[in-house]
Coordinates of C-alpha atoms in Angstrom, one line a residue:
X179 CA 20.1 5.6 6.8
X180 CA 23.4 3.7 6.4
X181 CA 26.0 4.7 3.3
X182 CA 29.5 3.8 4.2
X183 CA 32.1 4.3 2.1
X184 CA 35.9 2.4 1.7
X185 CA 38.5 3.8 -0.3
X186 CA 41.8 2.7 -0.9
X187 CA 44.6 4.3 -2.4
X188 CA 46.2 8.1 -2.6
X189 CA 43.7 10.7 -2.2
X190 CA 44.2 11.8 -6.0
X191 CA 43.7 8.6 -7.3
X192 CA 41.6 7.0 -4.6
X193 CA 39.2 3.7 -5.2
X194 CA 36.0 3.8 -3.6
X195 CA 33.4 0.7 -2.8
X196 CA 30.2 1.5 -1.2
X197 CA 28.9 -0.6 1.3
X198 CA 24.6 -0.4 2.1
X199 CA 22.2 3.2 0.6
X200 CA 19.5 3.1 2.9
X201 CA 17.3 5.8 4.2
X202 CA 15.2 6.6 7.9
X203 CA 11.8 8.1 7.8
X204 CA 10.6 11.7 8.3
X205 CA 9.0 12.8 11.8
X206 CA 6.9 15.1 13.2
X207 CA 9.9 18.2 12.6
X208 CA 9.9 17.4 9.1
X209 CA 6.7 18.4 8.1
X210 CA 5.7 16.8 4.5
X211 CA 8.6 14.6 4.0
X212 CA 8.8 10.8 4.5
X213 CA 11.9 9.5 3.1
X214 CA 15.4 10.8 4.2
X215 CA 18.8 9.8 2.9
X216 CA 22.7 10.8 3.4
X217 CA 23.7 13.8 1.0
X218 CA 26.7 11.1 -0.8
X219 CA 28.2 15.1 -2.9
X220 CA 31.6 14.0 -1.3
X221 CA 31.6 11.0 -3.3
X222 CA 30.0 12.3 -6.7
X223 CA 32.9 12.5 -9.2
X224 CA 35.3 9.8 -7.3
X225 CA 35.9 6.2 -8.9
X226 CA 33.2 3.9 -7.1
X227 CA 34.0 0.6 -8.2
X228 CA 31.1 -1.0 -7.0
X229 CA 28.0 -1.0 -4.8
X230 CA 27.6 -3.9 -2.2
X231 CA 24.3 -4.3 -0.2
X232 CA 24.1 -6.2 3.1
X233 CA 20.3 -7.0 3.3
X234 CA 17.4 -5.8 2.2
X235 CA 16.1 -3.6 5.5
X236 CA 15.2 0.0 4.2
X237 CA 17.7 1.5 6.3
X238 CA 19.9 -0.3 3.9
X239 CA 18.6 -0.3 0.9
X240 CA 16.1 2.1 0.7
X241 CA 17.9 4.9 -1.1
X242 CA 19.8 2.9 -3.9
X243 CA 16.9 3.8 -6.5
X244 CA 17.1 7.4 -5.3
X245 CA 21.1 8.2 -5.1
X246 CA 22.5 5.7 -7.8
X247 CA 21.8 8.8 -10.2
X248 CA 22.8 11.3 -8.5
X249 CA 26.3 9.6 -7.5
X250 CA 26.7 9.8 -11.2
X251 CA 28.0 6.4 -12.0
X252 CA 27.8 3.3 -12.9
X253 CA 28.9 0.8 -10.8
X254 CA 27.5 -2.5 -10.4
X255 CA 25.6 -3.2 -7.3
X256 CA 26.1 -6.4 -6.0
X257 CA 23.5 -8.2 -3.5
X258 CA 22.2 -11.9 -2.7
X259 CA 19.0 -12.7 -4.3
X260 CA 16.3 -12.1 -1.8
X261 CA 17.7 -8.5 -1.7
X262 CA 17.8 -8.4 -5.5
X263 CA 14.4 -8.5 -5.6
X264 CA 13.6 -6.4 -3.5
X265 CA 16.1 -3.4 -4.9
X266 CA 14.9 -4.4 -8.7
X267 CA 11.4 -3.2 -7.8
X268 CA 12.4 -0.2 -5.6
X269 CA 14.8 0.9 -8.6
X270 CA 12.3 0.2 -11.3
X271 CA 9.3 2.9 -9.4
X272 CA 11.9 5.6 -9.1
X273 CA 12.8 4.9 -13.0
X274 CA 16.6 3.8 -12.6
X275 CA 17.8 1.4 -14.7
X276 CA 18.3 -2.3 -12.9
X277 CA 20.8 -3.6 -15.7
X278 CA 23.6 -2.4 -12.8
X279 CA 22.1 -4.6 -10.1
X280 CA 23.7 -8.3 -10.1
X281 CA 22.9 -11.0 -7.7
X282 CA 25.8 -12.8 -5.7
X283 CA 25.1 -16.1 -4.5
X284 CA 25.0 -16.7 -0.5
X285 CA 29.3 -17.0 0.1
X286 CA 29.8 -15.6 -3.2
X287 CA 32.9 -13.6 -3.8
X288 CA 32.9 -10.3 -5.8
X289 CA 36.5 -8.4 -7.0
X290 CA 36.2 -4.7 -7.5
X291 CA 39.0 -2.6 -8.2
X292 CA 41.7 -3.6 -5.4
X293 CA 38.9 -5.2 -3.6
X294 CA 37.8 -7.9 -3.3
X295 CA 34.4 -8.9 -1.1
X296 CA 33.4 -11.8 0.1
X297 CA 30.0 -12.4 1.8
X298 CA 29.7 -14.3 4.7
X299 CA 26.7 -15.8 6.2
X300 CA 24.8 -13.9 9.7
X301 CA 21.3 -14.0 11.0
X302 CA 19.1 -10.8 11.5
X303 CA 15.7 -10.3 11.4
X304 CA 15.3 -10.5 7.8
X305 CA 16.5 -13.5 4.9
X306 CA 20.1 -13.1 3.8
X307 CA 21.5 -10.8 6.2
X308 CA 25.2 -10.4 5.0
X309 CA 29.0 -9.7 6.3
X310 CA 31.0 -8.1 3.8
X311 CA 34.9 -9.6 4.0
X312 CA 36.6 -7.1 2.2
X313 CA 40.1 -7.6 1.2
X314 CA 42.2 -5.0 0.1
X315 CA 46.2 -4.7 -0.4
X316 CA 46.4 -2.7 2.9
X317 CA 44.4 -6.1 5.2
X318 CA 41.3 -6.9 5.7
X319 CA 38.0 -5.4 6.9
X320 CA 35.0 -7.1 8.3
X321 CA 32.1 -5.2 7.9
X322 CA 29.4 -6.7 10.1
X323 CA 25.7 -5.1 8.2
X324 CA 23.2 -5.9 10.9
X325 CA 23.0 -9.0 12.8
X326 CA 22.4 -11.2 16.2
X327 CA 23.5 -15.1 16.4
X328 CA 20.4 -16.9 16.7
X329 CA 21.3 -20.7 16.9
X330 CA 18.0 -20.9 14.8
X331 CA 16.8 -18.9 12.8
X332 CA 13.6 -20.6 10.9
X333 CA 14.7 -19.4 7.8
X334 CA 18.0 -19.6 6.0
X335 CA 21.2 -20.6 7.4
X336 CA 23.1 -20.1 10.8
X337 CA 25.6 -17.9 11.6
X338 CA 29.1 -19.0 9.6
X339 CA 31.3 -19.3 13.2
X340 CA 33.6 -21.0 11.4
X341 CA 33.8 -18.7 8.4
X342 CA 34.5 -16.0 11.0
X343 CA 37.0 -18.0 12.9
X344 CA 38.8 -18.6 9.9
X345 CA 38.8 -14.7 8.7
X346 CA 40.1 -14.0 12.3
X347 CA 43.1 -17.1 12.1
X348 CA 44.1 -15.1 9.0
X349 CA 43.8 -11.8 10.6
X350 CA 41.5 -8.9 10.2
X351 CA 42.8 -5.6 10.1
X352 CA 39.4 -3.6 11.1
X353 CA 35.9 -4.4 12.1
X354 CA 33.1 -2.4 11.6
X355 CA 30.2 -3.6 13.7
X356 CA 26.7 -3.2 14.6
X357 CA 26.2 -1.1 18.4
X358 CA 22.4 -0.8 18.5
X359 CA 21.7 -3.0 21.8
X360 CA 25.2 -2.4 23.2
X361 CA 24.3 -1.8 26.6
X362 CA 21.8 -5.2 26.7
X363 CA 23.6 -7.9 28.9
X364 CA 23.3 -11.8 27.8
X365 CA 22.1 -12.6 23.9
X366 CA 19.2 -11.1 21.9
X367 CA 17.3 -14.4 21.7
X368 CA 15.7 -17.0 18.9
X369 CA 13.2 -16.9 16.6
X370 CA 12.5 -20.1 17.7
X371 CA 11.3 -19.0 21.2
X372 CA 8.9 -16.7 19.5
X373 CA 7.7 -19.2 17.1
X374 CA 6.8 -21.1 20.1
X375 CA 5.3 -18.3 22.2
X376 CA 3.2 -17.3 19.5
X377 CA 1.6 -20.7 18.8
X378 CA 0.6 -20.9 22.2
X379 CA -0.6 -17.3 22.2
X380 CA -2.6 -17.5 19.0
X381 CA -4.2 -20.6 20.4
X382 CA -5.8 -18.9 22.9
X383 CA -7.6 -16.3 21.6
X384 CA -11.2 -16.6 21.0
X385 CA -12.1 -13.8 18.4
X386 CA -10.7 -12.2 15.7
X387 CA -6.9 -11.9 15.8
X388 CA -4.3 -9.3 14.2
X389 CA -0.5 -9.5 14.3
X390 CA 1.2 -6.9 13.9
X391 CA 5.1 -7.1 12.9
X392 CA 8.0 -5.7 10.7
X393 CA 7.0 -6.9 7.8
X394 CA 10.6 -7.5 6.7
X395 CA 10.7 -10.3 9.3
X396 CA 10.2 -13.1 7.3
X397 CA 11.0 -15.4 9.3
X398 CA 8.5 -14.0 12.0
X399 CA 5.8 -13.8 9.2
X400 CA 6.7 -17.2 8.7
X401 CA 6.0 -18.4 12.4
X402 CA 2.7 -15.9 12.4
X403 CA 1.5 -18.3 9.3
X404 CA 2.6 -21.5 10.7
X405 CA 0.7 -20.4 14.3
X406 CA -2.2 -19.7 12.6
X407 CA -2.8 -22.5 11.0
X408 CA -2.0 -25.0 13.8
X409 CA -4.9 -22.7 15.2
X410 CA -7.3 -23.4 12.6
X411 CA -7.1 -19.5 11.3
X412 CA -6.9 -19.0 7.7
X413 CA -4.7 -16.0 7.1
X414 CA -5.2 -12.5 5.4
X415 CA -2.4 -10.0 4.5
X416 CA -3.1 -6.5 5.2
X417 CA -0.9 -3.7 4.3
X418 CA 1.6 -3.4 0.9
X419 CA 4.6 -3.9 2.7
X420 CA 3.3 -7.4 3.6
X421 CA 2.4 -8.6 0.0
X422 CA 5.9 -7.0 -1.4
X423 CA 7.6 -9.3 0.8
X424 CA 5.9 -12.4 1.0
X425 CA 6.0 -12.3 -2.9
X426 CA 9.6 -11.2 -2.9
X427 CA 10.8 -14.4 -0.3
X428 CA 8.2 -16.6 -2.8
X429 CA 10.1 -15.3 -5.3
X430 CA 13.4 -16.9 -4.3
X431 CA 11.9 -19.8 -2.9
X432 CA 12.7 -18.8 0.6
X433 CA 8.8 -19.4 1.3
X434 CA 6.8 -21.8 -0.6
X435 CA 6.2 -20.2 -4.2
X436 CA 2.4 -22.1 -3.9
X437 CA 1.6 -20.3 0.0
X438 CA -1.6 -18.7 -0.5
X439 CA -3.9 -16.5 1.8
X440 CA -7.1 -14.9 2.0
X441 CA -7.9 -11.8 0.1
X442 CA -8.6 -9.0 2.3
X443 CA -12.5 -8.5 0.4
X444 CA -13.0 -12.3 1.2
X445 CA -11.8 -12.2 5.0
X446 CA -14.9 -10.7 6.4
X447 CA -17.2 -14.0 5.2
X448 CA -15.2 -15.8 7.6
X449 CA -15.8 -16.6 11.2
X450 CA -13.6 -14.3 13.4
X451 CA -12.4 -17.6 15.0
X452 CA -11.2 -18.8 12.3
X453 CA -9.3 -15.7 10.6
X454 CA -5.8 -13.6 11.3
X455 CA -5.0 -10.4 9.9
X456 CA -1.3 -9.9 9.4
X457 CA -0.7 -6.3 9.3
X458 CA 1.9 -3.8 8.8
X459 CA 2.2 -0.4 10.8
X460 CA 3.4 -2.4 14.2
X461 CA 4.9 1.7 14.7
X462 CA 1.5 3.5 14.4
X463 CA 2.5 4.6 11.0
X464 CA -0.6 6.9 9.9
X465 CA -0.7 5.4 6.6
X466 CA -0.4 1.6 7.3
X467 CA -2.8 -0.9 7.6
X468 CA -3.3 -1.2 11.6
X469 CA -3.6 2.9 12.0
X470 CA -6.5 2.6 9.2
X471 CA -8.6 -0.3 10.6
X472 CA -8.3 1.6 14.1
X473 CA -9.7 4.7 12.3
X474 CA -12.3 2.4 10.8
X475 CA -11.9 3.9 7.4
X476 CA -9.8 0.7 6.0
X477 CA -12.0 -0.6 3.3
X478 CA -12.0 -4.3 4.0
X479 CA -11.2 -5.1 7.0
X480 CA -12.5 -4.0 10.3
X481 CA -12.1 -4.9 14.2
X482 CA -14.7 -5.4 17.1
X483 CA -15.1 -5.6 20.5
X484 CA -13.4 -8.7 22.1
X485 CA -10.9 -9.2 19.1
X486 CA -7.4 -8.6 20.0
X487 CA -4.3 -7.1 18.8
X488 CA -0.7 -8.7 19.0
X489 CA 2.1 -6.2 18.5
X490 CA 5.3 -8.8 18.0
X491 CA 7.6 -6.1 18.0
X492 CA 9.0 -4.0 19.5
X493 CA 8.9 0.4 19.9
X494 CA 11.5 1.9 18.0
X495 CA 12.9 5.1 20.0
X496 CA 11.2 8.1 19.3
X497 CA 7.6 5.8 17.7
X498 CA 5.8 6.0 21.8
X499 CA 3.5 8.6 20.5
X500 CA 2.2 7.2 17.6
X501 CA 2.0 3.6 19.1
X502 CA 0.6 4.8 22.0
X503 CA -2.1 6.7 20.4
X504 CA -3.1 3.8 18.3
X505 CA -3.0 1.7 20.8
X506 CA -5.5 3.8 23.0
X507 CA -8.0 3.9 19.7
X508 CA -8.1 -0.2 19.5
X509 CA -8.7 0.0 23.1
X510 CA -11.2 2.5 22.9
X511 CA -13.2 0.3 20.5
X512 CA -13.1 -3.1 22.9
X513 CA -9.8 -4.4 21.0
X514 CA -7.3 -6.1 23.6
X515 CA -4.4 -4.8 22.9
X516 CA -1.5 -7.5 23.5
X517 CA 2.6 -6.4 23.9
X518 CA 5.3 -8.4 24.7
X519 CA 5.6 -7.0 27.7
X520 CA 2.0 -8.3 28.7
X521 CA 2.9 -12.1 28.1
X522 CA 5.4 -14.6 29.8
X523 CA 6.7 -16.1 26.6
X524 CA 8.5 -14.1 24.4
X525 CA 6.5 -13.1 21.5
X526 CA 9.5 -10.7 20.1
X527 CA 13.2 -11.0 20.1
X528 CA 15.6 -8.1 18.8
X529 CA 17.9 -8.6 15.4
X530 CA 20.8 -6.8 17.0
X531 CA 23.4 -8.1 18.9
X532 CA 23.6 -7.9 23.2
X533 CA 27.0 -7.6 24.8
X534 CA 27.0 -11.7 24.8
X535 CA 26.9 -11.7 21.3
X536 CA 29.3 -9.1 21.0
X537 CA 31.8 -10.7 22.7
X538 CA 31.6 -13.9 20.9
X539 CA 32.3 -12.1 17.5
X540 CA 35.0 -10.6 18.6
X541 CA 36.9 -13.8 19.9
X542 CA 36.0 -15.2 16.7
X543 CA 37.2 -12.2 14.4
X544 CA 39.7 -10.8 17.0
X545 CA 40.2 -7.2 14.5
X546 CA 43.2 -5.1 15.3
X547 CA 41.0 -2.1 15.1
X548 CA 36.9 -2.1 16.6
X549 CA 35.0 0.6 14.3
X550 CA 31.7 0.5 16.0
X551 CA 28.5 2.0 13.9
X552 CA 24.3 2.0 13.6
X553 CA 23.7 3.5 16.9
X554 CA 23.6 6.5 18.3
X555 CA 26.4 8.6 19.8
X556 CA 25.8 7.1 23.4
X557 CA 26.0 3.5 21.9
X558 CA 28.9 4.2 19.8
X559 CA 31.1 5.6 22.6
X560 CA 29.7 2.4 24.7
X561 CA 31.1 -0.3 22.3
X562 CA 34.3 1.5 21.5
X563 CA 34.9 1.3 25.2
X564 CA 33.3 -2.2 25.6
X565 CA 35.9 -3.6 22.5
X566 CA 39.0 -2.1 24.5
X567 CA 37.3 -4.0 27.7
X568 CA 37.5 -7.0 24.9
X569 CA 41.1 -6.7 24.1
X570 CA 41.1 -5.2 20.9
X571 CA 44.1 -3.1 20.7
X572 CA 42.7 -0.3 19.4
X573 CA 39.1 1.4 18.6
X574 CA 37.5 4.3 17.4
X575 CA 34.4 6.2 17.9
X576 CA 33.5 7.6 14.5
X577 CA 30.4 10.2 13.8
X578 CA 28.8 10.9 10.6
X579 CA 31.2 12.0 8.2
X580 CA 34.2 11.2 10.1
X581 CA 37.3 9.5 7.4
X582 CA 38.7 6.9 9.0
X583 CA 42.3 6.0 8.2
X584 CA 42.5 2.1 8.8
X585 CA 45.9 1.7 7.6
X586 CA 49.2 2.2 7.1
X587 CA 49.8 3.6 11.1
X588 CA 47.9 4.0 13.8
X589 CA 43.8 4.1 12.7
X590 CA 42.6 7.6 13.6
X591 CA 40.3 10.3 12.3
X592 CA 42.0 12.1 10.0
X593 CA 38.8 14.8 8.5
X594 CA 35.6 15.4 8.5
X595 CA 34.2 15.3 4.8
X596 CA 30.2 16.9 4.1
X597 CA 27.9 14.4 5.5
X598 CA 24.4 15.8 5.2
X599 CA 21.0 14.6 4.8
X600 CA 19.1 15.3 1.8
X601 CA 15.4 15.0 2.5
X602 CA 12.7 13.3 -0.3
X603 CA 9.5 16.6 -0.7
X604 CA 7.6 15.2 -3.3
X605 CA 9.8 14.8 -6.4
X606 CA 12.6 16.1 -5.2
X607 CA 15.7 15.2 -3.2
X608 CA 16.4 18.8 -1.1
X609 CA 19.1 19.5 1.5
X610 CA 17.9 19.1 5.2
X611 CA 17.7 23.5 5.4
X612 CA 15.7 23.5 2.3
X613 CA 13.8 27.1 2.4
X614 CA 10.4 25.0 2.0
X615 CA 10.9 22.6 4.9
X616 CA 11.4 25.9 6.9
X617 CA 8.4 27.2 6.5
X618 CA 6.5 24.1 6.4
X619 CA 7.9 24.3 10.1
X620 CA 6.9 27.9 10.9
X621 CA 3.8 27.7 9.1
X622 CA 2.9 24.6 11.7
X623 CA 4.0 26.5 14.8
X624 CA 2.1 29.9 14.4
X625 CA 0.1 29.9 11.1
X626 CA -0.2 32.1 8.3
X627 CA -1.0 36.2 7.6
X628 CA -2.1 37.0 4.3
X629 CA -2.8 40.6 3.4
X630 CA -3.0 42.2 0.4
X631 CA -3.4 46.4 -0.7
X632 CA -4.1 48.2 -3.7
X633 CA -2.4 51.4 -4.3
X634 CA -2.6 53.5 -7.5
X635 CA 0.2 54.8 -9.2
X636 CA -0.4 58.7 -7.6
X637 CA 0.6 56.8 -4.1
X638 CA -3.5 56.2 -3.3
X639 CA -4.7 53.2 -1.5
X640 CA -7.6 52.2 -4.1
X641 CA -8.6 49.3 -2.1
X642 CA -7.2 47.4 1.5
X643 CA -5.7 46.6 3.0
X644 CA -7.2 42.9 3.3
X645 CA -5.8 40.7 5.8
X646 CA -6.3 36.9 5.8
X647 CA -5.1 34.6 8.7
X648 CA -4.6 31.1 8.5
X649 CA -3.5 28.1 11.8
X650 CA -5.3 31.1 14.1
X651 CA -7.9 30.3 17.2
X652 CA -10.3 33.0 19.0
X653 CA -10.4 32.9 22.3
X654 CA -14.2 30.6 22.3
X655 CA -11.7 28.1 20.1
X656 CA -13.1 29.2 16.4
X657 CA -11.0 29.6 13.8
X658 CA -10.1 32.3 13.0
X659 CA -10.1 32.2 8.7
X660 CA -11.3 36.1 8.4
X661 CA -9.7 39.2 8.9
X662 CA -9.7 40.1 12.5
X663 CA -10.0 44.0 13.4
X664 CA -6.8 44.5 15.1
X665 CA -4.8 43.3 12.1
X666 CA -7.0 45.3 9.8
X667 CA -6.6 48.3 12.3
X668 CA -2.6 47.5 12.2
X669 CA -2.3 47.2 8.7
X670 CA -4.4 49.9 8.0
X671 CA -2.8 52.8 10.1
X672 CA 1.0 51.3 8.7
X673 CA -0.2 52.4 5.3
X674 CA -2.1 55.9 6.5
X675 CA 1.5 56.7 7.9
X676 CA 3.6 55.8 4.9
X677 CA 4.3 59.5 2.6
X678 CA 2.9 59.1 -0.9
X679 CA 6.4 58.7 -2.1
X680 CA 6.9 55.6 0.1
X681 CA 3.5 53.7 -1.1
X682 CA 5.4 54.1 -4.5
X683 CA 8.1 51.5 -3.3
X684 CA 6.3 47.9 -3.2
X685 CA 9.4 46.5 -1.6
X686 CA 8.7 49.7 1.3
X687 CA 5.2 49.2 1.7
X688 CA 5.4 45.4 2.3
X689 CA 7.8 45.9 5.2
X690 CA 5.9 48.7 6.8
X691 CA 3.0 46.6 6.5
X692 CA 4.8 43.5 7.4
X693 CA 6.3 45.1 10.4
X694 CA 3.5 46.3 12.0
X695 CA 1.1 42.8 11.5
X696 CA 4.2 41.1 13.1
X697 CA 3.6 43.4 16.0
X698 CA 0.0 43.2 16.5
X699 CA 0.4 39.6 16.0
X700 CA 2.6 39.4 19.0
X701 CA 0.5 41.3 21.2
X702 CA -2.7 40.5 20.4
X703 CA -2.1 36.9 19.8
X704 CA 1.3 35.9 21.6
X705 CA 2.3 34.2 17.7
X706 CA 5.0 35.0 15.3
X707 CA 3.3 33.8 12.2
X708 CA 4.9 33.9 8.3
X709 CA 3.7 37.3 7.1
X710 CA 3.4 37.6 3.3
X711 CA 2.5 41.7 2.0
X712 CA 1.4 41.6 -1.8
X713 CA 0.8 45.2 -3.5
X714 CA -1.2 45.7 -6.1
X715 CA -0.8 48.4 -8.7
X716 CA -3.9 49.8 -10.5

């Protein structure tokens, strides 16, 4: 969920671009949430000249249509067309205004305040992928966005080496750089390699095929197609990630505005020899297209024994389980199942730089200063040390939140501003402690106790105490939705204790209550569940 800021100037009167709003996706320990972002509060109030986007991955742009209000200002935000597209329609379904969003053409230079940005050419594993060259009074910073050097690339350009070696003859002050596959030897690899290993792949399959991919990969969407067809397979999109896509790179012309496929109600009138699904949820993604046709309930489209399943991906860190479990469902219905590790050609190649590629960059850019980020902790350390190996005379290992004085002096950490996460539950963007996330957890780890008493206003119980349990088992694996006698028994003797004068105190009788369900609970049940006591006054 990258949001980087770069200000120049006093800290009273500072200028501030903002460089990529993107957002990660919830997990199993956020129960109920999908979308998280960076909380931007140490920005809000500060003069933001401008927004610049790198490409149009989600971790980049995926939070522009929820923070651009709440940063309270109204910058433009600049990004090359495929991307523009892309943001437009993210901004318009969370109702923000896209008057503010202006395309730059590919090269194109934008000035801002003291800045001005320039965006230089890469390749990635999606169209347009973008190095921001930003000039300011103090020197220059290179600010990588994601990318590999693929030699080529299918779609779009190669990477500018001679743009970069002519940034570096004029000297670049800092470099902030991509460290996801840091501690991979040689170069990622080309999509052309794939393109080929998936022709001959495709080619041999017998049945129904799916292809499963990041649907942002348009250039390996692109290579699916072409395989498929030299195949004799017509093709069918599956998943709304797919069409957005496709239609944004038709769009811009970076795929042929008249491409056409098969519409998913039409695809199973076709012989399985002669059809390929495309889908999204290459991470097991419960909602996606793959995870539904393996729970048969996707509406149109359906697998059978002997079709097969070809994940051109690869598994993001902390995604095994949920691959892994859809995987095992395909299997268990006859699907061949069909990863890159199972196949001598490679039918997946990363969009991150290897230490080979690495290297390169920096003998082309040759910074002053190595700011590695996008990576964990472990990678970031790893490149910081791998661009002193490099000769870069100096380098700094930045967490989140860390300000980063690039010049005048020596570049060092000089605070640590508020850098939180702010998570999306339903409507609303909430800090990452939020008191309903909390008890979303709790309530998923040991259930619920309901109970509920009625006392008169003498201090009599009039009726209960009733207690409800929710997220309970009995020991023969039942649920347990009724009241259970040693709650009731707990409950009950907690208010035959209490004086008449206490039962008068609702605040006193639900923690007496409280306190002694909590208990039996514990002993009875080896849980600590979320207790709530309501008294009722007759």
């Amino acid at each position: 969920m990258n949001l980087n800021a770069y200000g120049y100037g006093p800290a009273h009167a500072r200028r501030w671009i903002l460089v990529d709003v993107g957002v990660t996706f919830g997990s199993l320990d956020t129960p109920g949430i999908d979308l998280i972002c960076a909380d931007p509060d140490y920005l809000i109030g500060e003069q933001i000249d401008a927004i610049f986007l790198t490409h149009a991955h989600e971790d980049h742009i995926g939070a522009v249509g929820l923070l651009y209000p709440r940063l309270q200002t109204k910058a433009p935000i600049y990004a090359t067309p495929f991307t523009t597209e892309l943001v437009r329609s993210k901004m318009l379904e969370r109702g923000v205004d896209p008057r503010w969003l202006k395309p730059v053409a590919l090269g194109g230079t934008v000035v801002a305040g003291p800045f001005s940005v320039t965006y230089v050419t890469l390749t990635h594993s999606i169209p347009e992928p973008n190095a921001l060259a930003i000039e300011t009074p103090a020197g220059m910073i290179l600010h990588t966005g994601d990318w590999k050097i693929d030699p080529d690339p299918q779609i779009g350009g190669p990477t500018d080496i001679k743009g970069l070696t002519a940034l570096g003859d004029r000297g670049v002050l800092a470099m902030v750089c991509d460290s996801t596959n840091v501690f991979e030897e040689g170069e990622s690899g080309s999509e052309e390699t794939v393109k080929q290993g998936l022709i001959e792949l495709i080619a041999e399959q017998k049945q129904a095929v799916a292809v499963t991919t990041f649907a942002s990969n348009v250039a390996r969407v692109k290579s699916i197609i072409e395989a498929a067809e030299l195949a004799g397979r017509s093709v069918c999109l599956v998943g709304r990630s797919m069409h957005r896509i496709t239609d944004a790179a038709k769009a811009v012309g970076i795929l042929p505005r008249n491409m056409e496929f098969v519409n998913e109600a039409d695809a199973s009138s076709i012989p399985a020899e002669n059809i390929l699904y495309l889908c999204t949820g290459s991470q097991g993604e419960a909602r996606a297209a793959l995870a539904r046709i393996a729970r048969k309930d996707h509406r149109n489209v359906s697998l059978h024994e002997g079709d097969c399943v070809i994940f051109s991906c690869r598994i993001i860190p902390g995604n095994e389980r949920e691959i892994f479990q859809l995987q095992n469902s395909l299997a268990d219905q006859g699907v061949r199942i069909i990863t890159p590790r199972m196949v001598k050609d490679p039918i997946h190649v990363s969009g991150h730089p290897c230490r080979g590629e690495l290297q390169r960059m920096y003998q082309w850019v040759r910074p002053e200063i190595a700011v590695p980020v996008h990576g964990e902790r472990r990678h970031i350390v790893e490149h910081a040390a791998y661009a002193k190996s490099l000769q870069v005379p100096q380098s700094i290992a930045p967490r989140n939140g860390s300000l980063v004085r690039l010049a005048p002096g020596k570049a060092e950490i000089i605070d640590l501003v508020p850098a939180g996460r702010l998570y999306l539950d339903g409507k609303f963007l909430v800090p990452e402690g939020a008191q309903g996330i909390n008890e979303r957890r709790k309530l998923a780890e040991n259930g619920f106790v309901l109970a509920s008493v009625v006392i008169d206003e003498a201090g009599d119980v009039i009726d209960g105490p009733v207690v409800v349990v929710r997220g309970f088992s009995e020991a023969d694996g039942r649920l347990a939705d009724e009241s259970l006698d040693e709650l009731d028994e707990a409950a009950e003797n907690a208010v035959q204790k209490m004086k008449r004068k206490t039962r008068l105190e609702d605040d006193l009788v639900e923690r007496e209550i409280g306190r002694a369900l909590r208990k039996a609970c514990d002993s009875t049940f080896g849980r600590r569940p979320m207790i709530d006591v309501t008294v009722l006054r007759s």
